[in-house]
PDB file of C-alpha atoms in Angstrom:
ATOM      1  CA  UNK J   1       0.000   0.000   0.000  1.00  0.00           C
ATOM      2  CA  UNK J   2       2.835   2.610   0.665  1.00  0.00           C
ATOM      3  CA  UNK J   3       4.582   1.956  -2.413  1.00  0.00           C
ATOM      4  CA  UNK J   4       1.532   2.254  -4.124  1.00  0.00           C
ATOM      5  CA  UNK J   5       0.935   5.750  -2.409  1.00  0.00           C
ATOM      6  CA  UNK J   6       4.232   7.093  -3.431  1.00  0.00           C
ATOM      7  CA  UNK J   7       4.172   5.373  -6.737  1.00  0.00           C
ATOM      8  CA  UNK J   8       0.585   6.880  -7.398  1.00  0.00           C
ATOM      9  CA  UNK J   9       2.222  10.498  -6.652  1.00  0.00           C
ATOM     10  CA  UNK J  10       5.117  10.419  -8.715  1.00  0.00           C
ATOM     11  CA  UNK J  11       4.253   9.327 -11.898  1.00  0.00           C
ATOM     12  CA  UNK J  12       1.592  11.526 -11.972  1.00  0.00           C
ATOM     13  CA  UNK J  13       3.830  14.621 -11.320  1.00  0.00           C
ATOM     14  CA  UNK J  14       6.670  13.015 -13.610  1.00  0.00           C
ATOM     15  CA  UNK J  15       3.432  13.248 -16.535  1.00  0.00           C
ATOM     16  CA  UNK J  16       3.162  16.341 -15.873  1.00  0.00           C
ATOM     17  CA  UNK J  17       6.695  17.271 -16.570  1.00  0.00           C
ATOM     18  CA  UNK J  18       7.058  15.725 -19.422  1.00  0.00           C
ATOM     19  CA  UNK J  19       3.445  17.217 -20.719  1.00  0.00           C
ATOM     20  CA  UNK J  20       5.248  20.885 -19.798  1.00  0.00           C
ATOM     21  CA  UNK J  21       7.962  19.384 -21.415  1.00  0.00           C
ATOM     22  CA  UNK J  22       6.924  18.524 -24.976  1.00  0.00           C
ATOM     23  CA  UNK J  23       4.378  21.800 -24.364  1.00  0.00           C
ATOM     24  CA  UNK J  24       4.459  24.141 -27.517  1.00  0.00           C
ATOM     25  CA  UNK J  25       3.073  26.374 -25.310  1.00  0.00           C
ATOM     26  CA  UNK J  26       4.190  26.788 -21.982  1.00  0.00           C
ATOM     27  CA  UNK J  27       1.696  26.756 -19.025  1.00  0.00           C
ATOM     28  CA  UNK J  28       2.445  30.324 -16.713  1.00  0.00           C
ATOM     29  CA  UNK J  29       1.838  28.208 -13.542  1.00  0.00           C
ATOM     30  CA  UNK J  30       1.905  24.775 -11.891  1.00  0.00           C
ATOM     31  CA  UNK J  31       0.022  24.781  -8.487  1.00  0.00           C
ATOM     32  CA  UNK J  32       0.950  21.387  -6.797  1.00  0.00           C
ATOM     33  CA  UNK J  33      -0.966  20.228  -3.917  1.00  0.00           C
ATOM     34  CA  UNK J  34       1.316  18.926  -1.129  1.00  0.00           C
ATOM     35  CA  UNK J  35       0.947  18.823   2.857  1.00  0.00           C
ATOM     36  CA  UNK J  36       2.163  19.945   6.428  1.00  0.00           C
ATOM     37  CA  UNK J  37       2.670  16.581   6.190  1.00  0.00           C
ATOM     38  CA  UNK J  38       6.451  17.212   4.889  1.00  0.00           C
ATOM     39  CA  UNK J  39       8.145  18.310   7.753  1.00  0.00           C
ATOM     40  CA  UNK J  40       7.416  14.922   9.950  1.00  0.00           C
ATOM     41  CA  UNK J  41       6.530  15.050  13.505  1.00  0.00           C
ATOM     42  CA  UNK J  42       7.681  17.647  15.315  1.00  0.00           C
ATOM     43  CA  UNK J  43       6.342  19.375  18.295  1.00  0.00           C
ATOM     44  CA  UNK J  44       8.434  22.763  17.617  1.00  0.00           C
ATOM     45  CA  UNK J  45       6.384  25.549  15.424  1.00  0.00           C
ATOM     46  CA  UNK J  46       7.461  25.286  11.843  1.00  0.00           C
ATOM     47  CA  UNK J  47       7.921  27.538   8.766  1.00  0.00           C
ATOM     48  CA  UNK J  48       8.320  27.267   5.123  1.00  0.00           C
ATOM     49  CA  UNK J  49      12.379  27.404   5.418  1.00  0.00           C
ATOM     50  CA  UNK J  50      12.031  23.845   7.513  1.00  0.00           C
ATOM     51  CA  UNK J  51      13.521  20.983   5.938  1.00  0.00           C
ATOM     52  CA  UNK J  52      11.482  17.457   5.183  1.00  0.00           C
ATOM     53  CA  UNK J  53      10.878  15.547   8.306  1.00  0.00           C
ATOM     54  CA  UNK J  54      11.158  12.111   9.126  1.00  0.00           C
ATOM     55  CA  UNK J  55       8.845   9.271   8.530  1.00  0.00           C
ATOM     56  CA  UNK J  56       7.269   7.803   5.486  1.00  0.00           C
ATOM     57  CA  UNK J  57       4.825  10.875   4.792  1.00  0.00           C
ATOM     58  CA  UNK J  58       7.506  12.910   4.967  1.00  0.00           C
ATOM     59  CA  UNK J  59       9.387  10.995   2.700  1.00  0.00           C
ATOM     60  CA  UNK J  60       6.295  10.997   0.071  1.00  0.00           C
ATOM     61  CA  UNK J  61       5.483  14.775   0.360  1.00  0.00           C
ATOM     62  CA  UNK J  62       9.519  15.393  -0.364  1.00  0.00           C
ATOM     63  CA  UNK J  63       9.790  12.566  -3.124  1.00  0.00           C
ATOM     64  CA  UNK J  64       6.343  14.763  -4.748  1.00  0.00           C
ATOM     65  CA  UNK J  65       7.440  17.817  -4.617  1.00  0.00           C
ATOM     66  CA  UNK J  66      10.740  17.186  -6.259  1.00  0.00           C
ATOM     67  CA  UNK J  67       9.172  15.417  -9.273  1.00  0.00           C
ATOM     68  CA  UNK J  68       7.586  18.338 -10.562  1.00  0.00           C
ATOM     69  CA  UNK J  69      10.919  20.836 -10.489  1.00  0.00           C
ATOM     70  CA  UNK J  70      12.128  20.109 -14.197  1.00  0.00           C
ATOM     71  CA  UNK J  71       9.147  22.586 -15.256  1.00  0.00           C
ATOM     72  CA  UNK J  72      11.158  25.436 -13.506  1.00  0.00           C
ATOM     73  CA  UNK J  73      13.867  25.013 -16.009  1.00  0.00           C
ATOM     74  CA  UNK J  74      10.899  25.596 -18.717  1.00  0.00           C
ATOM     75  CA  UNK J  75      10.053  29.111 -17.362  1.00  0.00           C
ATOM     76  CA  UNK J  76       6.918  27.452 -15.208  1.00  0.00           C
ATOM     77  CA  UNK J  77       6.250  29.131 -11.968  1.00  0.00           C
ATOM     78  CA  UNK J  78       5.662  26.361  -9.422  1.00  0.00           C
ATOM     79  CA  UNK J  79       4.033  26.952  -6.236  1.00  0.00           C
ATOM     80  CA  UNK J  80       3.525  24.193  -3.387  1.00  0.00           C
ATOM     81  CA  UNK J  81       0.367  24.084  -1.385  1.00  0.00           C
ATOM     82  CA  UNK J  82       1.395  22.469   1.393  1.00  0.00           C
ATOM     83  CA  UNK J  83      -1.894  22.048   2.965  1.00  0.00           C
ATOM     84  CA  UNK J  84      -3.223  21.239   6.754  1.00  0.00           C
ATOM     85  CA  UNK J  85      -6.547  19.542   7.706  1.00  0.00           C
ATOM     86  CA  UNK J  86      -9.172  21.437   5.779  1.00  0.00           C
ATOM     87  CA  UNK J  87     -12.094  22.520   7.626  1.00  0.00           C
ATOM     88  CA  UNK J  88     -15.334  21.989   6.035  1.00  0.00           C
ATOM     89  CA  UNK J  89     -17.852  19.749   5.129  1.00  0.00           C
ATOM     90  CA  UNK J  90     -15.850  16.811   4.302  1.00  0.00           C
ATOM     91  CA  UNK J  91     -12.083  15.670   4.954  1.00  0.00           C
ATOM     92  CA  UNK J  92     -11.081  14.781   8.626  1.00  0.00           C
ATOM     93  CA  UNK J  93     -13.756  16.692   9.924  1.00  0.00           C
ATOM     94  CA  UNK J  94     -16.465  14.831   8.398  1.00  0.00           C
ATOM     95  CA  UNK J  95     -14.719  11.278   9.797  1.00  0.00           C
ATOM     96  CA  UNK J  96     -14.592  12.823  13.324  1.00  0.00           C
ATOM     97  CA  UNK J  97     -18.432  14.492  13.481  1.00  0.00           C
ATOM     98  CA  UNK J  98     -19.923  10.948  13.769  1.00  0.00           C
ATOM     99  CA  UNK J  99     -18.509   9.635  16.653  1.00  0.00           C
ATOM    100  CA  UNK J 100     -18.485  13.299  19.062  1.00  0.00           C
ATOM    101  CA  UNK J 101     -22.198  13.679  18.133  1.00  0.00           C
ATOM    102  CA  UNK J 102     -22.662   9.971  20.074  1.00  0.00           C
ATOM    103  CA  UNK J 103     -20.851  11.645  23.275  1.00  0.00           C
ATOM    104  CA  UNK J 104     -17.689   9.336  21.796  1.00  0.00           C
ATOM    105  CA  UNK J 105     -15.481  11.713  21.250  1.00  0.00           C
ATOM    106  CA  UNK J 106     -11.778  10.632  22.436  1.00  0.00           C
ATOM    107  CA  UNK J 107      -8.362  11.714  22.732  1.00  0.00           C
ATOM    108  CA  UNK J 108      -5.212  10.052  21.091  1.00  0.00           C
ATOM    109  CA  UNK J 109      -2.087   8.899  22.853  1.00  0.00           C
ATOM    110  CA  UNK J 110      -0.925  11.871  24.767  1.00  0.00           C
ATOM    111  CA  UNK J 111      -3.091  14.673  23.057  1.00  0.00           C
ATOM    112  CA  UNK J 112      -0.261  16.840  22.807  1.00  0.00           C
ATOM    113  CA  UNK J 113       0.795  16.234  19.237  1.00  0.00           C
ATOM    114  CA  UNK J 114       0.299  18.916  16.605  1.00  0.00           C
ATOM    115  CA  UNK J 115      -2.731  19.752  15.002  1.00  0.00           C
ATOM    116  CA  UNK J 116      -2.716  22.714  11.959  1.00  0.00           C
ATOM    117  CA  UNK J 117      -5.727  23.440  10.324  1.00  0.00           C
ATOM    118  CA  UNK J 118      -7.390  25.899   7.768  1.00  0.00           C
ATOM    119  CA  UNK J 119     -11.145  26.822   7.439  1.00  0.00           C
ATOM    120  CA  UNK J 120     -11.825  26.262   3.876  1.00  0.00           C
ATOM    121  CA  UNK J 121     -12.608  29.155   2.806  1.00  0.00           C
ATOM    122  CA  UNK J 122      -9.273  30.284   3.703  1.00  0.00           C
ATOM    123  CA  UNK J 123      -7.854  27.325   1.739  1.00  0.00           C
ATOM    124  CA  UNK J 124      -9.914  28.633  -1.629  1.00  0.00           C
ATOM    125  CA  UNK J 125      -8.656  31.814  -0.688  1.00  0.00           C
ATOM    126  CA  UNK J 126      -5.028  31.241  -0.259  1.00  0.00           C
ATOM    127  CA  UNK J 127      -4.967  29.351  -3.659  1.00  0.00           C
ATOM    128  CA  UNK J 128      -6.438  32.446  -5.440  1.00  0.00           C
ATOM    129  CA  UNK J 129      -4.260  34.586  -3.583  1.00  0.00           C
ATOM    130  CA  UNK J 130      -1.123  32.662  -5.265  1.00  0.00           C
ATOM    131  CA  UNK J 131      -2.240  32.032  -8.481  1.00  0.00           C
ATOM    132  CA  UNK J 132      -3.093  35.363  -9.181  1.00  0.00           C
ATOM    133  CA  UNK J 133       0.349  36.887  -6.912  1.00  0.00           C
ATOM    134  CA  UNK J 134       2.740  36.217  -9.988  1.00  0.00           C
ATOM    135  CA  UNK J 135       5.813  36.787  -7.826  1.00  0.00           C
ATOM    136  CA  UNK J 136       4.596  33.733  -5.883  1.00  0.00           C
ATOM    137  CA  UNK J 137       6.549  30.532  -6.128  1.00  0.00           C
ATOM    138  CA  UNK J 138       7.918  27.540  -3.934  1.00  0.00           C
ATOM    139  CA  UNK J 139       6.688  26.237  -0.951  1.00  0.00           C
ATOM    140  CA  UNK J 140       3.399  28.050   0.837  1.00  0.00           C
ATOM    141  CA  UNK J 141       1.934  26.208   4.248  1.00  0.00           C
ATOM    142  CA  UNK J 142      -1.847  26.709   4.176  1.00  0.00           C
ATOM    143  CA  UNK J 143      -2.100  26.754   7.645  1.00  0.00           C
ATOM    144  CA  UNK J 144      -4.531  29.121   9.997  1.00  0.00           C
ATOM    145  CA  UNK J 145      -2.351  31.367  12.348  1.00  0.00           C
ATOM    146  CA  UNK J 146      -3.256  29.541  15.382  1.00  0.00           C
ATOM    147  CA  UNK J 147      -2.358  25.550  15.347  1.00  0.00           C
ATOM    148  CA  UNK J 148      -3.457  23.970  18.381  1.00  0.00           C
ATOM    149  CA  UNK J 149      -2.668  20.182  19.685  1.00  0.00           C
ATOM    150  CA  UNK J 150      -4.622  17.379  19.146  1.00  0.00           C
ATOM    151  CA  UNK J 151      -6.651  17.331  23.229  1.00  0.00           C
ATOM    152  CA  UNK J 152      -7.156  21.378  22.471  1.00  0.00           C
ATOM    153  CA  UNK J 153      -8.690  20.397  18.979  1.00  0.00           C
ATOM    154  CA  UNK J 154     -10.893  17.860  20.487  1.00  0.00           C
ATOM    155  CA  UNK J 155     -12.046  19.650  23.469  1.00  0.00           C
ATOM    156  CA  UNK J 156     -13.171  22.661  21.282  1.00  0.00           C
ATOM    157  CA  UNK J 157     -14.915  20.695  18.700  1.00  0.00           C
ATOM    158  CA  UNK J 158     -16.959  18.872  21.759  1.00  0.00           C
ATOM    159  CA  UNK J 159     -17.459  22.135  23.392  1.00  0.00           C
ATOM    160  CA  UNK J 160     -19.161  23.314  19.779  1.00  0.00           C
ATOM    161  CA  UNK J 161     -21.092  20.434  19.419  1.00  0.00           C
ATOM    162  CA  UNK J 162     -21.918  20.548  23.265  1.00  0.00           C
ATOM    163  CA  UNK J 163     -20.960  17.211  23.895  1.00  0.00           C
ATOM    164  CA  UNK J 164     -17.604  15.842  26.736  1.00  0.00           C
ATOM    165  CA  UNK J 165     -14.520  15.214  25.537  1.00  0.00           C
ATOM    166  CA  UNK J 166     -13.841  12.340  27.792  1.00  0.00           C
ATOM    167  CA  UNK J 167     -12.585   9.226  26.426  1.00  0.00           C
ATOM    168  CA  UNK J 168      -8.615   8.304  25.376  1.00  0.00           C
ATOM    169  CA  UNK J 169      -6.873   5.933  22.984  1.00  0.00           C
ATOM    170  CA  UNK J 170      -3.694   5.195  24.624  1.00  0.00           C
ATOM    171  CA  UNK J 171      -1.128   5.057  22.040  1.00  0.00           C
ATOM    172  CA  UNK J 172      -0.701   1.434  22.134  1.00  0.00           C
ATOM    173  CA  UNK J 173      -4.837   0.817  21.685  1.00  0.00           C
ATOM    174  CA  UNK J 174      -4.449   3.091  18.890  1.00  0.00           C
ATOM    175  CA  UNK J 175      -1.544   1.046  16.967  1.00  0.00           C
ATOM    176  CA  UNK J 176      -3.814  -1.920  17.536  1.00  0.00           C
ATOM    177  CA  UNK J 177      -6.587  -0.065  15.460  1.00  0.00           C
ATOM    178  CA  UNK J 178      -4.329   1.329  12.959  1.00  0.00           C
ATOM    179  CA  UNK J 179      -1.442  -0.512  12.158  1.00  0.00           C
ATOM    180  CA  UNK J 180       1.889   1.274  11.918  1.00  0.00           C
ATOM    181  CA  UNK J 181      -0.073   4.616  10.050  1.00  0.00           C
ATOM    182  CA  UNK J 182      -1.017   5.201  13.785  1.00  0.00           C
ATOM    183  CA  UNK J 183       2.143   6.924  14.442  1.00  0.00           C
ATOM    184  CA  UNK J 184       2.032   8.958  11.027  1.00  0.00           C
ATOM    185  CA  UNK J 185      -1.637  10.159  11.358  1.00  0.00           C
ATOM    186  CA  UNK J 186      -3.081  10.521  14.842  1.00  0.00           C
ATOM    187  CA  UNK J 187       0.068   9.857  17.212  1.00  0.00           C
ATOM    188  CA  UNK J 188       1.960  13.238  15.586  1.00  0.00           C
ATOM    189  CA  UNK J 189       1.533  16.065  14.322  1.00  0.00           C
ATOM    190  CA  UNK J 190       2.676  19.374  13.108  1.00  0.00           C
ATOM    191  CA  UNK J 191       2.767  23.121  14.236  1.00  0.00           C
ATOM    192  CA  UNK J 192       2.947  24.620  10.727  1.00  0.00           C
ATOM    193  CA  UNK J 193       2.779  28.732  10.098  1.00  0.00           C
ATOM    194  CA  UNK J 194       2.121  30.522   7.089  1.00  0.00           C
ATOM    195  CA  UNK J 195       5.390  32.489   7.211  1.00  0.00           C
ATOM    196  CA  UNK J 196       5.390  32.944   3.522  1.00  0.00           C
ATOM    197  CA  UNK J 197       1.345  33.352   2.571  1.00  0.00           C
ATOM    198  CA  UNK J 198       1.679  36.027   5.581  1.00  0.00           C
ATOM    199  CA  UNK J 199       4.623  37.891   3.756  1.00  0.00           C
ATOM    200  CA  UNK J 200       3.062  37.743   0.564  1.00  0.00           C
ATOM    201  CA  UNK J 201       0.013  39.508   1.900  1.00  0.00           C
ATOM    202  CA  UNK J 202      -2.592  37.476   2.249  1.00  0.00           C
ATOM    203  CA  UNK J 203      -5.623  37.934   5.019  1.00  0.00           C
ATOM    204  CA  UNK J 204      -7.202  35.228   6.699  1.00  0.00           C
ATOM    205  CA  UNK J 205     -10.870  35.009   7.279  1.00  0.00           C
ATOM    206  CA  UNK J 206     -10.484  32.475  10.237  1.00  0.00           C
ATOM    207  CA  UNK J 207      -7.734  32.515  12.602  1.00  0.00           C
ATOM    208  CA  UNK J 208      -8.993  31.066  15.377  1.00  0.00           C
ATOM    209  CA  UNK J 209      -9.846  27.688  15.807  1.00  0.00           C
ATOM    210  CA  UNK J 210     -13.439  27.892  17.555  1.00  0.00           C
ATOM    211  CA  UNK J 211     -14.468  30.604  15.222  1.00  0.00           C
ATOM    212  CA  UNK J 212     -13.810  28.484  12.066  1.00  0.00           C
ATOM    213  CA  UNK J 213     -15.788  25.039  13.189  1.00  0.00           C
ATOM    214  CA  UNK J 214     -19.049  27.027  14.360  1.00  0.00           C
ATOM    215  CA  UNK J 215     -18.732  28.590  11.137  1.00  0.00           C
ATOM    216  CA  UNK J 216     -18.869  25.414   9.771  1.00  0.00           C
ATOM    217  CA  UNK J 217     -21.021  24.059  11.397  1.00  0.00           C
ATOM    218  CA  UNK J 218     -23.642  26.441  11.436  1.00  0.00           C
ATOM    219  CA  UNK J 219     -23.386  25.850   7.601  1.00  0.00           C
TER     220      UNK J 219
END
């Protein structure tokens, strides 16, 4: 299944080079969606100058964005979305609404991993912002201001939804449910900030974290 993952990513960003490639007519821009995901766990905050992480996400995110940077030498701009949990009707969110609504709401491991997010709006937003910011390129984190760990994520979603927040998966329970991808998805985390979409002027709608789900979920 991992090899399929990364396999799945790179050939279709190596098509895509070679497309630009044999392109009479070069495309201005290449947007490239990649993820927070790239700079491994880490419980430190993190900025676009961060190197690739540790761990087999990691690994993918930095294996995908390289496969795409032969279009640079064809006078392509190139920006990388490196995106955190989206906030809106479906993603993460949508996986996690089920079980709070049934008072099941739970904490993993020690709840202190790292949890960035972006309202989705924002998201849109910050993609328009860059596509249309023609001095933009490289690496962008589409992050909110304000990431949060996992137990504050929780806590706020159940205080939302007025439900408790009481239950936790130790760690080991959790590797039991998920295999090894327990450690890369739920166990750790990231504290990305949008160092660069800040500097290149864009506003965000949603910066705090409560804010953006009853937002949501008023919707």
């Amino acid at each position: 299944k991992k090899a399929r993952i990364l396999h799945s990513r790179l050939e279709a960003g190596r098509a895509v080079a070679r497309a630009v490639e044999r392109a009479k007519e070069k495309p201005r821009l290449l947007l490239q969606a990649s993820a927070v995901g790239y700079y491994g766990a880490t419980d430190s905050l993190v900025d676009e100058s961060a190197p690739a992480g540790q761990g087999f996400l990691a690994d993918v995110a930095a294996q995908w964005e390289a496969c795409t940077a032969p279009v640079e030498r064809e006078g392509v701009r190139r920006v990388l979305l490196r995106t955190s949990m989206v906030l809106g009707r479906g993603g993460a969110l949508a996986q996690m609404l089920p079980s709070f609504r049934m008072f099941l709401g739970a904490i993993f491991g020690s709840g202190q991993q790292g949890v960035s997010w972006i309202h989705l709006l924002d998201e849109i937003g910050a993609i328009r912002h860059l596509m249309e910011s023609e001095e933009a390129s490289g690496p962008y984190n589409l992050a909110s201001l304000n990431p949060v760990t996992h137990e504050e994520f929780c806590r706020t979603l159940a205080s939302v939804l007025k439900r408790p927040c009481a239950l936790r998966i130790p760690a080991r329970a959790a590797r039991l449910l998920l295999g090894e991808m327990a450690d890369q998805l739920v166990l750790s985390g990231q504290f990305a900030e949008p160092a660069r979409l800040l500097a290149s002027g864009y506003k965000f709608e949603f910066s705090g974290l409560r804010a953006a789900l009853e937002d949501i979920l008023a919707r």
